[in-house]
mmCIF file of C-alpha atoms in Angstrom:
data_model
loop_
_atom_site.group_PDB
_atom_site.id
_atom_site.type_symbol
_atom_site.label_atom_id
_atom_site.label_comp_id
_atom_site.label_asym_id
_atom_site.label_seq_id
_atom_site.Cartn_x
_atom_site.Cartn_y
_atom_site.Cartn_z
ATOM 1 C CA MET Q 1 11.734 62.853 -5.684
ATOM 2 C CA LYS Q 2 11.640 61.183 -2.211
ATOM 3 C CA PHE Q 3 8.006 60.409 -3.413
ATOM 4 C CA LEU Q 4 9.179 58.864 -6.760
ATOM 5 C CA ASN Q 5 11.872 56.575 -4.702
ATOM 6 C CA HIS Q 6 8.703 55.771 -2.311
ATOM 7 C CA ILE Q 7 6.609 54.575 -5.349
ATOM 8 C CA VAL Q 8 9.357 52.588 -6.602
ATOM 9 C CA ILE Q 9 10.288 50.764 -3.543
ATOM 10 C CA VAL Q 10 6.287 49.841 -3.200
ATOM 11 C CA ALA Q 11 6.247 48.675 -6.471
ATOM 12 C CA ILE Q 12 9.303 46.455 -5.874
ATOM 13 C CA ALA Q 13 7.821 44.901 -2.775
ATOM 14 C CA VAL Q 14 4.404 44.217 -4.608
ATOM 15 C CA SER Q 15 6.423 42.608 -7.108
ATOM 16 C CA LEU Q 16 8.138 40.297 -5.029
ATOM 17 C CA ILE Q 17 4.449 39.254 -3.103
ATOM 18 C CA SER Q 18 3.599 38.340 -6.566
ATOM 19 C CA CYS Q 19 6.003 36.231 -7.340
ATOM 20 C CA ASN Q 20 6.118 34.869 -3.598
ATOM 21 C CA SER Q 21 2.901 33.742 -4.065
ATOM 22 C CA LYS Q 22 2.985 32.572 -7.663
ATOM 23 C CA LYS Q 23 5.607 30.266 -6.551
ATOM 24 C CA SER Q 24 3.535 28.789 -3.533
ATOM 25 C CA GLU Q 25 0.774 28.031 -5.813
ATOM 26 C CA SER Q 26 3.410 25.818 -7.893
ATOM 27 C CA PRO Q 27 2.574 21.959 -8.074
ATOM 28 C CA ASN Q 28 6.561 21.833 -7.450
ATOM 29 C CA SER Q 29 6.169 22.753 -4.277
ATOM 30 C CA SER Q 30 2.888 20.659 -3.380
ATOM 31 C CA GLN Q 31 3.139 18.822 -0.051
ATOM 32 C CA ASP Q 32 1.688 15.748 -1.896
ATOM 33 C CA ASN Q 33 5.025 14.378 -2.293
ATOM 34 C CA VAL Q 34 5.820 14.868 1.310
ATOM 35 C CA ILE Q 35 5.824 11.068 3.295
ATOM 36 C CA SER Q 36 4.909 11.338 6.681
ATOM 37 C CA GLU Q 37 6.630 9.643 9.774
ATOM 38 C CA GLU Q 38 3.576 6.813 9.863
ATOM 39 C CA SER Q 39 3.757 6.347 6.072
ATOM 40 C CA ILE Q 40 4.746 2.731 5.169
ATOM 41 C CA PHE Q 41 7.222 4.342 2.323
ATOM 42 C CA ASN Q 42 9.998 5.145 4.618
ATOM 43 C CA LEU Q 43 10.582 1.365 5.099
ATOM 44 C CA THR Q 44 13.660 0.854 2.709
ATOM 45 C CA SER Q 45 13.730 -3.264 2.416
ATOM 46 C CA LYS Q 46 13.514 -4.633 -0.902
ATOM 47 C CA TRP Q 47 10.913 -6.656 -1.981
ATOM 48 C CA LYS Q 48 10.358 -9.120 -5.589
ATOM 49 C CA THR Q 49 7.331 -9.608 -6.893
ATOM 50 C CA GLU Q 50 5.852 -12.660 -8.727
ATOM 51 C CA GLU Q 51 7.216 -11.303 -11.849
ATOM 52 C CA ASN Q 52 10.609 -11.184 -10.201
ATOM 53 C CA GLU Q 53 11.254 -7.526 -10.362
ATOM 54 C CA THR Q 54 12.412 -5.811 -7.215
ATOM 55 C CA LEU Q 55 10.735 -3.022 -5.643
ATOM 56 C CA GLU Q 56 10.757 -1.039 -2.280
ATOM 57 C CA LEU Q 57 7.617 0.149 -0.774
ATOM 58 C CA LYS Q 58 7.701 3.418 -1.447
ATOM 59 C CA ASP Q 59 7.223 2.317 -5.366
ATOM 60 C CA LEU Q 60 3.800 1.447 -4.722
ATOM 61 C CA LYS Q 61 3.376 5.195 -3.964
ATOM 62 C CA GLY Q 62 0.300 6.734 -5.593
ATOM 63 C CA LYS Q 63 -3.079 4.463 -4.861
ATOM 64 C CA ALA Q 64 -4.667 3.049 -2.232
ATOM 65 C CA LEU Q 65 -3.272 -0.046 -1.017
ATOM 66 C CA VAL Q 66 -5.267 -3.081 0.270
ATOM 67 C CA MET Q 67 -2.469 -5.525 1.679
ATOM 68 C CA VAL Q 68 -2.633 -8.639 3.863
ATOM 69 C CA MET Q 69 0.177 -11.014 5.035
ATOM 70 C CA ILE Q 70 -0.139 -14.568 3.826
ATOM 71 C CA TYR Q 71 1.960 -17.756 3.052
ATOM 72 C CA THR Q 72 1.121 -20.319 0.034
ATOM 73 C CA SER Q 73 1.321 -23.390 1.510
ATOM 74 C CA CYS Q 74 -1.163 -22.793 4.006
ATOM 75 C CA LYS Q 75 -4.314 -24.894 4.354
ATOM 76 C CA ALA Q 76 -6.642 -23.161 6.970
ATOM 77 C CA ALA Q 77 -6.105 -19.255 7.204
ATOM 78 C CA CYS Q 78 -4.822 -18.251 4.088
ATOM 79 C CA PRO Q 79 -7.544 -19.456 1.608
ATOM 80 C CA ARG Q 80 -10.222 -17.922 3.399
ATOM 81 C CA LEU Q 81 -7.984 -14.770 3.704
ATOM 82 C CA VAL Q 82 -7.032 -14.955 -0.507
ATOM 83 C CA ALA Q 83 -10.998 -15.211 -0.324
ATOM 84 C CA ASP Q 84 -11.556 -12.291 1.724
ATOM 85 C CA MET Q 85 -9.844 -9.915 -0.544
ATOM 86 C CA ARG Q 86 -11.052 -11.356 -3.717
ATOM 87 C CA ASN Q 87 -14.312 -10.515 -2.293
ATOM 88 C CA ILE Q 88 -13.499 -7.047 -1.567
ATOM 89 C CA GLU Q 89 -12.051 -6.887 -4.947
ATOM 90 C CA SER Q 90 -15.152 -7.799 -6.363
ATOM 91 C CA GLN Q 91 -17.184 -5.170 -4.721
ATOM 92 C CA ILE Q 92 -15.338 -2.158 -5.607
ATOM 93 C CA PRO Q 93 -17.081 -0.269 -8.469
ATOM 94 C CA LYS Q 94 -14.849 -0.240 -11.957
ATOM 95 C CA LYS Q 95 -14.010 3.255 -11.955
ATOM 96 C CA ASN Q 96 -12.472 2.935 -8.644
ATOM 97 C CA SER Q 97 -10.442 -0.165 -9.028
ATOM 98 C CA GLN Q 98 -7.969 1.643 -11.114
ATOM 99 C CA LYS Q 99 -7.023 3.453 -7.934
ATOM 100 C CA ILE Q 100 -5.968 0.625 -5.987
ATOM 101 C CA ARG Q 101 -3.419 -2.304 -5.525
ATOM 102 C CA PHE Q 102 -4.104 -5.277 -3.741
ATOM 103 C CA VAL Q 103 -1.025 -6.749 -2.004
ATOM 104 C CA LEU Q 104 -0.127 -10.087 -0.789
ATOM 105 C CA ILE Q 105 3.216 -10.580 1.389
ATOM 106 C CA SER Q 106 4.469 -13.874 2.028
ATOM 107 C CA ILE Q 107 5.478 -14.322 5.617
ATOM 108 C CA ASP Q 108 7.479 -17.786 4.431
ATOM 109 C CA PRO Q 109 10.286 -15.950 1.765
ATOM 110 C CA LYS Q 110 12.279 -19.036 1.780
ATOM 111 C CA THR Q 111 9.495 -21.294 0.425
ATOM 112 C CA ASP Q 112 7.599 -18.748 -1.678
ATOM 113 C CA THR Q 113 9.636 -17.812 -4.034
ATOM 114 C CA PRO Q 114 8.315 -15.323 -7.063
ATOM 115 C CA SER Q 115 7.639 -18.305 -9.117
ATOM 116 C CA ARG Q 116 5.635 -20.007 -6.793
ATOM 117 C CA LEU Q 117 3.951 -16.521 -5.941
ATOM 118 C CA LYS Q 118 3.059 -16.149 -9.321
ATOM 119 C CA ASN Q 119 1.681 -19.783 -10.063
ATOM 120 C CA PHE Q 120 -0.561 -19.403 -6.659
ATOM 121 C CA ALA Q 121 -1.941 -16.185 -8.252
ATOM 122 C CA GLN Q 122 -2.633 -17.661 -11.900
ATOM 123 C CA GLU Q 123 -4.150 -20.521 -9.763
ATOM 124 C CA ASN Q 124 -6.415 -17.994 -7.758
ATOM 125 C CA HIS Q 125 -7.235 -16.009 -10.324
ATOM 126 C CA MET Q 126 -5.515 -13.015 -9.474
ATOM 127 C CA ASP Q 127 -3.395 -12.405 -11.863
ATOM 128 C CA ALA Q 128 -4.395 -9.202 -13.121
ATOM 129 C CA PRO Q 129 -2.775 -6.128 -13.228
ATOM 130 C CA GLN Q 130 -4.060 -4.473 -9.548
ATOM 131 C CA TRP Q 131 -2.989 -8.074 -7.816
ATOM 132 C CA THR Q 132 0.837 -7.835 -6.709
ATOM 133 C CA PHE Q 133 2.383 -10.500 -4.602
ATOM 134 C CA LEU Q 134 6.039 -9.970 -2.505
ATOM 135 C CA GLN Q 135 8.440 -11.921 -1.348
ATOM 136 C CA GLY Q 136 10.736 -10.014 1.050
ATOM 137 C CA THR Q 137 13.753 -11.219 3.223
ATOM 138 C CA GLU Q 138 12.895 -12.715 6.348
ATOM 139 C CA SER Q 139 13.914 -9.198 8.508
ATOM 140 C CA GLY Q 140 12.298 -7.342 5.986
ATOM 141 C CA VAL Q 141 8.962 -9.104 6.352
ATOM 142 C CA ARG Q 142 9.488 -9.161 10.383
ATOM 143 C CA GLU Q 143 9.809 -5.353 9.731
ATOM 144 C CA PHE Q 144 6.816 -5.066 8.223
ATOM 145 C CA ALA Q 145 4.236 -7.310 9.855
ATOM 146 C CA ASN Q 146 5.345 -5.367 13.244
ATOM 147 C CA VAL Q 147 4.293 -2.067 11.164
ATOM 148 C CA LEU Q 148 0.848 -3.622 10.674
ATOM 149 C CA ALA Q 149 0.446 -5.656 14.218
ATOM 150 C CA VAL Q 150 0.510 -8.760 12.464
ATOM 151 C CA LYS Q 151 2.171 -11.618 14.587
ATOM 152 C CA TYR Q 152 3.369 -14.919 12.823
ATOM 153 C CA LYS Q 153 5.245 -17.854 14.354
ATOM 154 C CA GLN Q 154 6.491 -20.883 12.326
ATOM 155 C CA ILE Q 155 5.255 -24.032 14.128
ATOM 156 C CA SER Q 156 6.986 -26.567 11.486
ATOM 157 C CA PRO Q 157 9.132 -26.429 8.257
ATOM 158 C CA ILE Q 158 5.947 -25.533 6.315
ATOM 159 C CA ASP Q 159 3.673 -24.424 8.764
ATOM 160 C CA PHE Q 160 2.881 -20.826 10.431
ATOM 161 C CA SER Q 161 0.291 -19.477 13.043
ATOM 162 C CA HIS Q 162 -0.411 -15.816 12.284
ATOM 163 C CA SER Q 163 -2.441 -12.834 12.575
ATOM 164 C CA ASN Q 164 -5.895 -12.876 10.281
ATOM 165 C CA ILE Q 165 -5.695 -8.992 9.356
ATOM 166 C CA ILE Q 166 -6.498 -6.644 5.874
ATOM 167 C CA SER Q 167 -5.007 -3.514 6.021
ATOM 168 C CA VAL Q 168 -5.971 -0.356 3.580
ATOM 169 C CA PHE Q 169 -3.777 2.425 3.187
ATOM 170 C CA ASN Q 170 -3.644 5.759 1.433
ATOM 171 C CA PRO Q 171 -1.943 6.687 -1.787
ATOM 172 C CA LYS Q 172 0.637 8.061 1.188
ATOM 173 C CA GLY Q 173 0.990 4.702 2.614
ATOM 174 C CA GLU Q 174 -0.654 5.579 5.869
ATOM 175 C CA LEU Q 175 -2.672 3.190 7.549
ATOM 176 C CA ILE Q 176 -6.145 4.249 8.126
ATOM 177 C CA HIS Q 177 -8.665 0.924 8.092
ATOM 178 C CA GLN Q 178 -8.024 -2.693 9.060
ATOM 179 C CA GLN Q 179 -10.240 -5.855 9.018
ATOM 180 C CA GLU Q 180 -9.429 -8.540 11.494
ATOM 181 C CA GLY Q 181 -10.847 -12.043 11.030
ATOM 182 C CA LEU Q 182 -12.111 -14.676 8.742
ATOM 183 C CA ASN Q 183 -15.128 -14.420 6.646
ATOM 184 C CA ILE Q 184 -16.301 -11.546 8.227
ATOM 185 C CA ASP Q 185 -18.705 -8.837 6.867
ATOM 186 C CA ASN Q 186 -16.298 -6.746 5.178
ATOM 187 C CA GLN Q 187 -19.041 -4.036 4.499
ATOM 188 C CA GLU Q 188 -16.633 -1.300 6.420
ATOM 189 C CA THR Q 189 -13.709 -2.093 4.712
ATOM 190 C CA VAL Q 190 -15.176 -1.714 1.430
ATOM 191 C CA GLU Q 191 -16.999 1.938 1.704
ATOM 192 C CA THR Q 192 -13.701 2.395 3.250
ATOM 193 C CA ILE Q 193 -11.815 1.874 0.083
ATOM 194 C CA ILE Q 194 -14.551 3.568 -2.031
ATOM 195 C CA LYS Q 195 -14.617 6.633 -0.136
ATOM 196 C CA LEU Q 196 -10.317 6.523 -0.436
ATOM 197 C CA THR Q 197 -10.737 6.155 -3.995
ATOM 198 C CA ASN Q 198 -13.904 8.524 -4.966
ATOM 199 C CA ASP Q 199 -11.789 11.720 -4.072
#
């Protein structure tokens, strides 16, 4: 009888181990949904897109992000940053491009309304689905700039001095690469994006 009880206990233990192992393999317990402390998706600021839709940065989760901060009335650095973004985008193979979103964030939220951003997108042939323009609050823009190490300062009612940095984030919102400067060789940035979207 003792032997029989021992067999029953062992059978129950094996059953529990089996259930636990199946549970650990469940998609619901995947770590893919965990946001790390380094992720920009922890920021809770609200943004308006060029389509006047409201979103938080975490709504961009799931795709690699290529991000830059500009303003539409800029006549010097920003047109070259925009050209750099378009140049990077043109070098991404079609099979990878569906896994990427190119995001341009205005550092002049008072001027760059959603409608102005939409016009800017159309004028620069950046109105395809992979392009997103964002207008935030002044505090939200400043907070995000700090995360990217982008410095900017208003020097007149319509002019800003600012850093020229293009940043690449993985689908979890973690910064993995930055390109600094204007009209520079962006091969490393392109290779980073392709590698990131080949997974």
